[in-house]
Amino acid sequence: VQLQASGGGLAQAGGSLRLSCAASGRTRSTYATGWFRQAPGKEREFVATINWSGVNTYYAGSVKGRFTISRDNAKNTVYLQMNSLKPEDTAVYCCAASTMGPFPQYYSGSSYYNYWGQGTLVTVSS
């Protein structure tokens, strides 16, 4: 499975951006796709994840209510709609896919995801 993230850029605080994660290859084996981010000088952190059907979604507390993850299986693409952006949302965002089956308790951990795409930079100015 190959993943390509796009849609990053510069936004003002309170603004919005939509990220896309396009998948190719053996996408039918993918159970879930998640978004992670890494800010300068900080560790990578979980943002959101969605299962193959789109029924199950999970969010980090810091983005819940502001970000929405969704998918279009016809386009093999997962989206992350980011609203009410804050300067602390500034980070490199990358998407990751898992072929390891249904969500375990550690769905927010990097170890659940075995395919990773390149990142896209999101910068939020105050």
Tab-separated table of C-alpha atoms in Angstrom:
chain	number	residue	atom	x	y	z
A	1	VAL	CA	0.000	0.000	0.000
A	2	GLN	CA	1.343	3.383	-1.013
A	3	LEU	CA	0.059	6.578	0.596
A	4	GLN	CA	0.368	10.165	-0.578
A	5	ALA	CA	-0.678	13.021	1.675
A	6	SER	CA	-1.493	16.460	0.312
A	7	GLY	CA	-3.370	19.632	1.114
A	8	GLY	CA	-1.091	21.240	3.640
A	9	GLY	CA	-0.299	24.913	3.590
A	10	LEU	CA	-0.542	28.131	5.505
A	11	ALA	CA	-3.705	29.089	7.359
A	12	GLN	CA	-4.634	31.747	9.859
A	13	ALA	CA	-5.839	30.881	13.323
A	14	GLY	CA	-9.531	30.105	13.131
A	15	GLY	CA	-9.234	29.056	9.516
A	16	SER	CA	-9.631	25.711	7.800
A	17	LEU	CA	-7.670	23.278	5.683
A	18	ARG	CA	-8.503	19.884	4.236
A	19	LEU	CA	-5.857	17.227	3.928
A	20	SER	CA	-6.107	14.266	1.580
A	21	CYS	CA	-4.468	10.865	1.763
A	22	ALA	CA	-4.578	8.977	-1.513
A	23	ALA	CA	-3.896	5.254	-1.365
A	24	SER	CA	-2.761	2.927	-4.124
A	25	GLY	CA	-1.674	-0.672	-4.371
A	26	ARG	CA	-3.303	-3.372	-2.239
A	27	THR	CA	-5.866	-1.042	-0.748
A	28	ARG	CA	-8.446	-3.798	-0.226
A	29	SER	CA	-6.296	-5.211	2.546
A	30	THR	CA	-6.419	-1.944	4.457
A	31	TYR	CA	-8.593	-1.989	7.563
A	32	ALA	CA	-7.965	1.515	8.859
A	33	THR	CA	-6.284	4.765	7.923
A	34	GLY	CA	-5.069	7.299	10.411
A	35	TRP	CA	-3.515	10.736	10.592
A	36	PHE	CA	-0.549	11.585	12.776
A	37	ARG	CA	1.350	14.825	13.196
A	38	GLN	CA	4.749	15.911	14.404
A	39	ALA	CA	5.506	19.446	15.473
A	40	PRO	CA	9.064	20.794	15.562
A	41	GLY	CA	10.918	19.437	18.549
A	42	LYS	CA	8.047	17.191	19.587
A	43	GLU	CA	7.216	13.531	19.251
A	44	ARG	CA	4.772	12.258	16.673
A	45	GLU	CA	1.232	12.170	17.956
A	46	PHE	CA	-2.015	10.558	16.915
A	47	VAL	CA	-4.663	12.815	15.401
A	48	ALA	CA	-7.521	10.694	14.069
A	49	THR	CA	-8.324	7.354	12.502
A	50	ILE	CA	-11.133	5.764	10.505
A	51	ASN	CA	-11.949	2.176	9.634
A	52	TRP	CA	-12.570	0.891	6.113
A	53	SER	CA	-16.322	1.425	6.197
A	54	GLY	CA	-16.139	4.860	7.771
A	55	VAL	CA	-18.398	3.772	10.610
A	56	ASN	CA	-15.759	3.869	13.319
A	57	THR	CA	-13.719	7.006	13.894
A	58	TYR	CA	-11.518	8.090	16.785
A	59	TYR	CA	-9.897	11.423	17.555
A	60	ALA	CA	-7.258	12.819	19.826
A	61	GLY	CA	-8.739	14.992	22.525
A	62	SER	CA	-6.879	18.036	21.268
A	63	VAL	CA	-8.673	17.963	17.905
A	64	LYS	CA	-12.059	16.475	18.768
A	65	GLY	CA	-14.847	18.779	17.687
A	66	ARG	CA	-12.584	20.692	15.324
A	67	PHE	CA	-11.265	18.016	12.964
A	68	THR	CA	-13.286	15.490	10.977
A	69	ILE	CA	-11.900	12.393	9.312
A	70	SER	CA	-13.785	10.831	6.414
A	71	ARG	CA	-13.157	8.579	3.443
A	72	ASP	CA	-14.242	8.036	-0.134
A	73	ASN	CA	-13.527	4.405	-0.962
A	74	ALA	CA	-14.364	4.941	-4.638
A	75	LYS	CA	-11.391	7.301	-4.755
A	76	ASN	CA	-9.249	5.368	-2.245
A	77	THR	CA	-8.846	8.618	-0.368
A	78	VAL	CA	-9.119	9.594	3.273
A	79	TYR	CA	-9.674	13.210	4.225
A	80	LEU	CA	-8.965	15.271	7.313
A	81	GLN	CA	-11.078	18.412	7.491
A	82	MET	CA	-9.465	20.788	9.946
A	83	ASN	CA	-11.535	23.693	11.223
A	84	SER	CA	-10.931	26.310	13.915
A	85	LEU	CA	-7.218	25.870	13.448
A	86	LYS	CA	-4.865	26.948	16.204
A	87	PRO	CA	-1.160	27.805	16.065
A	88	GLU	CA	-0.491	24.645	18.087
A	89	ASP	CA	-1.853	22.610	15.161
A	90	THR	CA	1.272	23.547	13.227
A	91	ALA	CA	3.034	20.317	12.303
A	92	VAL	CA	3.901	17.907	9.545
A	93	TYR	CA	0.852	15.705	9.052
A	94	CYS	CA	1.183	12.215	7.630
A	95	CYS	CA	-1.263	9.438	6.981
A	96	ALA	CA	-0.801	5.795	7.808
A	97	ALA	CA	-2.681	2.619	6.960
A	98	SER	CA	-3.166	-0.605	8.842
A	99	THR	CA	-3.745	-4.077	7.433
A	100	MET	CA	-3.736	-5.594	10.905
A	101	GLY	CA	-7.447	-6.038	11.282
A	102	PRO	CA	-10.061	-4.450	13.553
A	103	PHE	CA	-9.120	-1.642	15.905
A	104	PRO	CA	-7.287	-2.854	18.970
A	105	GLN	CA	-7.129	-0.847	22.162
A	106	TYR	CA	-3.924	0.731	20.879
A	107	TYR	CA	-5.496	2.168	17.703
A	108	SER	CA	-3.755	5.474	18.416
A	109	GLY	CA	-0.329	3.886	18.563
A	110	SER	CA	2.094	3.934	15.667
A	111	SER	CA	2.621	0.185	15.940
A	112	TYR	CA	-0.901	-0.545	14.662
A	113	TYR	CA	-0.111	1.098	11.322
A	114	ASN	CA	2.238	-0.717	8.974
A	115	TYR	CA	2.190	1.610	5.960
A	116	TRP	CA	3.170	5.274	6.100
A	117	GLY	CA	3.058	8.087	3.605
A	118	GLN	CA	5.107	11.234	3.270
A	119	GLY	CA	4.016	14.208	5.299
A	120	THR	CA	2.423	17.480	4.368
A	121	LEU	CA	3.234	20.647	6.285
A	122	VAL	CA	0.483	22.626	7.985
A	123	THR	CA	1.386	26.038	9.356
A	124	VAL	CA	-1.123	28.052	11.365
A	125	SER	CA	-0.325	31.677	12.026
A	126	SER	CA	-1.719	33.617	14.959
